[in-house]
Every structure is written in structure tokens, then in C-alpha cells.
Short mmCIF file of N, CA and C in Angstrom, two decimals:
data_model
loop_
_atom_site.label_atom_id
_atom_site.label_comp_id
_atom_site.label_asym_id
_atom_site.label_seq_id
_atom_site.Cartn_x
_atom_site.Cartn_y
_atom_site.Cartn_z
N UNK A 1 223.83 188.26 361.81
CA UNK A 1 222.68 187.52 362.00
C UNK A 1 222.44 186.72 360.62
N UNK A 2 222.28 185.43 360.78
CA UNK A 2 221.97 184.58 359.56
C UNK A 2 220.52 184.66 359.16
N UNK A 3 220.32 184.84 357.95
CA UNK A 3 218.89 184.63 357.44
C UNK A 3 218.60 183.28 357.31
N UNK A 4 217.31 182.89 357.60
CA UNK A 4 216.94 181.45 357.31
C UNK A 4 216.99 181.16 355.78
N UNK A 5 217.43 179.88 355.49
CA UNK A 5 217.49 179.52 354.08
C UNK A 5 216.03 179.37 353.57
N UNK A 6 215.92 179.82 352.37
CA UNK A 6 214.58 179.76 351.68
C UNK A 6 214.52 178.54 350.86
N UNK A 7 213.51 177.73 351.09
CA UNK A 7 213.41 176.47 350.37
C UNK A 7 212.81 176.79 349.10
N UNK A 8 213.38 176.21 348.03
CA UNK A 8 212.79 176.43 346.67
C UNK A 8 211.41 175.67 346.54
N UNK A 9 210.48 176.41 345.71
CA UNK A 9 209.19 175.73 345.56
C UNK A 9 209.36 174.38 344.90
N UNK A 10 208.48 173.37 345.20
CA UNK A 10 208.62 172.17 344.54
C UNK A 10 208.29 172.24 343.09
N UNK A 11 208.90 171.52 342.25
CA UNK A 11 208.69 171.56 340.85
C UNK A 11 207.37 170.94 340.61
N UNK A 12 206.48 171.59 339.82
CA UNK A 12 205.18 170.99 339.45
C UNK A 12 205.26 170.54 338.03
N UNK A 13 204.90 169.20 337.91
CA UNK A 13 205.06 168.55 336.63
C UNK A 13 203.68 168.04 336.27
N UNK A 14 203.19 168.31 335.05
CA UNK A 14 201.90 167.81 334.56
C UNK A 14 202.13 166.42 333.79
N UNK A 15 201.55 165.44 334.50
CA UNK A 15 201.58 164.04 333.90
C UNK A 15 200.29 163.84 333.28
N UNK A 16 200.23 163.68 331.96
CA UNK A 16 199.03 163.58 331.15
C UNK A 16 198.37 162.17 331.39
N UNK A 17 197.17 162.14 331.19
CA UNK A 17 196.42 160.85 331.34
C UNK A 17 196.23 160.05 330.05
N UNK A 18 196.67 160.69 328.98
CA UNK A 18 196.58 160.15 327.54
C UNK A 18 197.71 160.46 326.82
N UNK A 19 198.11 159.65 325.86
CA UNK A 19 199.29 160.00 324.99
C UNK A 19 198.80 160.64 323.79
N UNK A 20 197.59 160.79 323.63
CA UNK A 20 196.98 161.50 322.46
C UNK A 20 196.88 160.70 321.13
N UNK A 21 197.33 159.60 321.15
CA UNK A 21 197.30 158.52 320.00
C UNK A 21 196.04 157.76 320.16
N UNK A 22 195.42 157.54 319.02
CA UNK A 22 194.21 156.58 319.09
C UNK A 22 194.71 155.19 319.31
N UNK A 23 193.90 154.44 319.93
CA UNK A 23 194.14 153.00 320.32
C UNK A 23 193.81 152.13 319.08
N UNK A 24 194.66 151.51 318.42
CA UNK A 24 194.44 150.64 317.30
C UNK A 24 194.33 149.20 317.66
N UNK A 25 193.25 148.67 317.84
CA UNK A 25 193.21 147.24 318.27
C UNK A 25 191.93 146.65 317.63
N UNK A 26 191.93 145.41 317.42
CA UNK A 26 190.79 144.73 316.84
C UNK A 26 189.71 144.42 317.82
N UNK A 27 188.59 144.05 317.49
CA UNK A 27 187.48 143.74 318.34
C UNK A 27 187.88 142.55 319.18
N UNK A 28 188.59 141.56 318.59
CA UNK A 28 188.98 140.47 319.38
C UNK A 28 190.06 140.81 320.45
N UNK A 29 191.01 141.72 320.11
CA UNK A 29 192.01 142.17 321.00
C UNK A 29 191.26 142.91 322.15
N UNK A 30 190.35 143.69 321.97
CA UNK A 30 189.68 144.37 323.00
C UNK A 30 188.89 143.38 323.98
N UNK A 31 188.24 142.39 323.33
CA UNK A 31 187.50 141.43 324.15
C UNK A 31 188.47 140.74 325.02
N UNK A 32 189.59 140.19 324.52
CA UNK A 32 190.50 139.46 325.32
C UNK A 32 191.23 140.34 326.35
N UNK A 33 191.56 141.53 326.05
CA UNK A 33 192.05 142.46 327.06
C UNK A 33 191.09 142.69 328.13
N UNK A 34 189.86 142.86 327.84
CA UNK A 34 188.78 143.15 328.84
C UNK A 34 188.60 141.89 329.76
N UNK A 35 188.60 140.73 329.09
CA UNK A 35 188.40 139.44 329.77
C UNK A 35 189.54 139.27 330.74
N UNK A 36 190.94 139.38 330.22
CA UNK A 36 191.92 139.20 331.12
C UNK A 36 191.98 140.21 332.23
N UNK A 37 191.68 141.49 332.09
CA UNK A 37 191.75 142.48 333.21
C UNK A 37 190.65 142.01 334.17
N UNK A 38 189.50 141.69 333.75
CA UNK A 38 188.40 141.24 334.70
C UNK A 38 188.74 140.02 335.45
N UNK A 39 189.37 138.99 334.71
CA UNK A 39 189.73 137.75 335.42
C UNK A 39 190.87 138.03 336.52
N UNK A 40 191.80 138.76 336.21
CA UNK A 40 192.80 139.20 337.16
C UNK A 40 192.16 139.95 338.38
N UNK A 41 191.25 140.87 338.14
CA UNK A 41 190.63 141.57 339.22
C UNK A 41 189.91 140.58 340.13
N UNK A 42 189.18 139.66 339.47
CA UNK A 42 188.33 138.66 340.29
C UNK A 42 189.36 137.85 341.08
N UNK A 43 190.40 137.36 340.43
CA UNK A 43 191.38 136.50 341.03
C UNK A 43 192.07 137.12 342.31
N UNK A 44 192.28 138.40 342.15
CA UNK A 44 192.94 139.13 343.29
C UNK A 44 192.08 140.01 344.24
N UNK A 45 190.78 139.72 344.06
CA UNK A 45 189.79 140.71 344.78
C UNK A 45 189.92 140.60 346.32
N UNK A 46 190.38 139.55 346.82
CA UNK A 46 190.46 139.34 348.33
C UNK A 46 191.79 139.96 348.83
N UNK A 47 192.59 140.46 347.97
CA UNK A 47 193.85 140.96 348.40
C UNK A 47 193.81 142.53 348.52
N UNK A 48 193.97 143.21 349.62
CA UNK A 48 193.93 144.65 349.71
C UNK A 48 195.22 145.34 349.19
N UNK A 49 196.09 144.56 348.63
CA UNK A 49 197.42 145.18 348.24
C UNK A 49 197.73 144.88 346.70
N UNK A 50 196.64 144.65 345.94
CA UNK A 50 196.96 144.39 344.50
C UNK A 50 196.13 145.39 343.64
N UNK A 51 196.74 145.86 342.61
CA UNK A 51 196.11 146.69 341.68
C UNK A 51 196.22 146.13 340.27
N UNK A 52 195.03 145.96 339.52
CA UNK A 52 195.09 145.55 338.15
C UNK A 52 194.76 146.72 337.30
N UNK A 53 195.71 147.10 336.39
CA UNK A 53 195.40 148.25 335.55
C UNK A 53 195.36 147.61 334.03
N UNK A 54 194.69 148.52 333.22
CA UNK A 54 194.67 148.12 331.86
C UNK A 54 194.51 149.45 331.10
N UNK A 55 195.36 149.47 329.97
CA UNK A 55 195.32 150.68 329.05
C UNK A 55 195.50 151.92 329.87
N UNK A 56 196.45 151.99 330.78
CA UNK A 56 196.69 153.12 331.60
C UNK A 56 198.16 153.60 331.49
N UNK A 57 198.26 154.84 331.40
CA UNK A 57 199.65 155.43 331.23
C UNK A 57 200.38 155.14 332.49
N UNK A 58 201.60 154.45 332.34
CA UNK A 58 202.44 154.22 333.50
C UNK A 58 203.66 155.08 333.34
N UNK A 59 203.83 156.14 334.25
CA UNK A 59 204.97 157.03 334.28
C UNK A 59 206.05 156.36 335.06
N UNK A 60 207.27 156.35 334.45
CA UNK A 60 208.36 155.75 335.23
C UNK A 60 209.46 156.71 335.41
N UNK A 61 209.38 157.91 334.90
CA UNK A 61 210.52 158.97 335.22
C UNK A 61 209.80 160.14 335.82
N UNK A 62 210.09 160.37 337.04
CA UNK A 62 209.43 161.46 337.72
C UNK A 62 209.68 162.77 337.14
N UNK A 63 210.82 163.01 336.49
CA UNK A 63 211.24 164.28 335.90
C UNK A 63 210.85 164.46 334.42
N UNK A 64 210.24 163.45 333.78
CA UNK A 64 209.94 163.51 332.45
C UNK A 64 208.63 162.83 332.09
N UNK A 65 207.56 163.62 332.12
CA UNK A 65 206.19 162.98 331.86
C UNK A 65 206.03 162.25 330.47
N UNK A 66 207.00 162.50 329.59
CA UNK A 66 206.90 161.95 328.18
C UNK A 66 207.43 160.57 328.36
N UNK A 67 208.06 160.16 329.30
CA UNK A 67 208.62 158.81 329.32
C UNK A 67 207.54 157.91 330.10
N UNK A 68 206.89 157.14 329.40
CA UNK A 68 205.83 156.30 329.92
C UNK A 68 205.59 155.22 328.96
N UNK A 69 204.77 154.31 329.45
CA UNK A 69 204.29 153.11 328.66
C UNK A 69 202.85 152.99 328.97
N UNK A 70 202.21 152.20 328.13
CA UNK A 70 200.80 151.89 328.31
C UNK A 70 200.41 150.49 328.04
N UNK A 71 200.73 149.54 329.10
CA UNK A 71 200.50 148.18 328.77
C UNK A 71 199.01 147.85 328.67
N UNK A 72 198.67 146.79 327.95
CA UNK A 72 197.25 146.35 327.76
C UNK A 72 196.85 146.05 329.15
N UNK A 73 197.47 145.33 329.99
CA UNK A 73 197.07 144.83 331.29
C UNK A 73 198.38 144.76 332.11
N UNK A 74 198.26 145.18 333.43
CA UNK A 74 199.41 144.93 334.39
C UNK A 74 198.87 144.75 335.69
N UNK A 75 199.64 143.98 336.63
CA UNK A 75 199.30 143.75 337.96
C UNK A 75 200.37 144.23 338.80
N UNK A 76 200.04 145.12 339.81
CA UNK A 76 200.99 145.61 340.79
C UNK A 76 200.68 145.15 342.18
N UNK A 77 201.74 144.57 342.78
CA UNK A 77 201.61 144.09 344.20
C UNK A 77 202.13 145.07 345.23
N UNK A 78 201.54 145.06 346.37
CA UNK A 78 202.07 145.96 347.35
C UNK A 78 201.47 147.42 347.33
N UNK A 79 200.39 147.54 346.58
CA UNK A 79 199.78 148.91 346.44
C UNK A 79 198.26 148.74 346.63
N UNK A 80 197.69 149.84 346.87
CA UNK A 80 196.22 149.87 347.15
C UNK A 80 195.43 149.65 345.83
N UNK A 81 194.33 148.94 345.88
CA UNK A 81 193.57 148.89 344.71
C UNK A 81 192.78 150.18 344.57
N UNK A 82 192.03 150.26 343.47
CA UNK A 82 191.23 151.48 343.21
C UNK A 82 191.54 152.27 341.94
N UNK A 83 190.56 152.99 341.50
CA UNK A 83 190.69 153.79 340.22
C UNK A 83 191.83 154.78 340.20
N UNK A 84 192.48 154.94 339.22
CA UNK A 84 193.62 155.88 338.99
C UNK A 84 193.49 156.59 337.64
N UNK A 85 194.00 157.74 337.48
CA UNK A 85 193.98 158.41 336.17
C UNK A 85 195.22 158.05 335.40
N UNK A 86 196.30 157.66 336.25
CA UNK A 86 197.61 157.15 335.68
C UNK A 86 198.35 156.53 336.76
N UNK A 87 199.32 155.80 336.52
CA UNK A 87 200.07 155.12 337.41
C UNK A 87 201.54 155.56 337.50
N UNK A 88 201.86 156.20 338.60
CA UNK A 88 203.24 156.84 338.72
C UNK A 88 204.09 155.88 339.70
N UNK A 89 205.16 155.23 339.16
CA UNK A 89 205.86 154.26 339.96
C UNK A 89 206.40 154.94 341.25
N UNK A 90 206.93 156.09 341.16
CA UNK A 90 207.45 156.73 342.51
C UNK A 90 206.39 157.02 343.55
N UNK A 91 205.13 157.11 343.14
CA UNK A 91 204.08 157.29 344.10
C UNK A 91 203.47 156.07 344.72
N UNK A 92 203.70 155.04 344.07
CA UNK A 92 203.10 153.79 344.52
C UNK A 92 204.16 152.99 345.37
#
């Protein structure tokens, strides 16, 4: 009699929401970043498949949470809008 195969438990990976480093930017940089992110959100507000992110960790390697970037502003098409704690490419 064959025993049923036991599925291994899925690997649980903790993806941080901060890289722990202070953000070094000037007041002008912050103003322009904020303006750009707001303008892009307003421009795309009628589209249900656009997300505009800013200063958000973007994880691109499912197996290594240390592999990420944090763009000032980015636009993703084909995904739901709404608040996120981080942006994981494989989930979107």
C-alpha cells in the first residue's frame, strides 16, 4: 500500500517594508517627487488597472527579500490601484 506523498510546507519569506536607511533628499526633491506622484495619480485616476507608487520597496526576487529597489516614483499598468506596504512583482 502506497502512502500519500506529503507536500512540503510553503517557504515563508519576510519581505521588509523599509531598507532601514534614511532617505537623503532635499526639500526641492521631496516637493517635486510629491508633485509628480500626485500628477500621475490624477492623470490615471479613471483607469482601474494603474498603480502609481512612490518611495516604496519593489521586490523583484521572490526568494531573496534583500533584492529590491526603491524608485522615487513608478507607474504599473495592469494591476489594481490601492495602498500597498511593498510592491512584489510576482504577486502583481
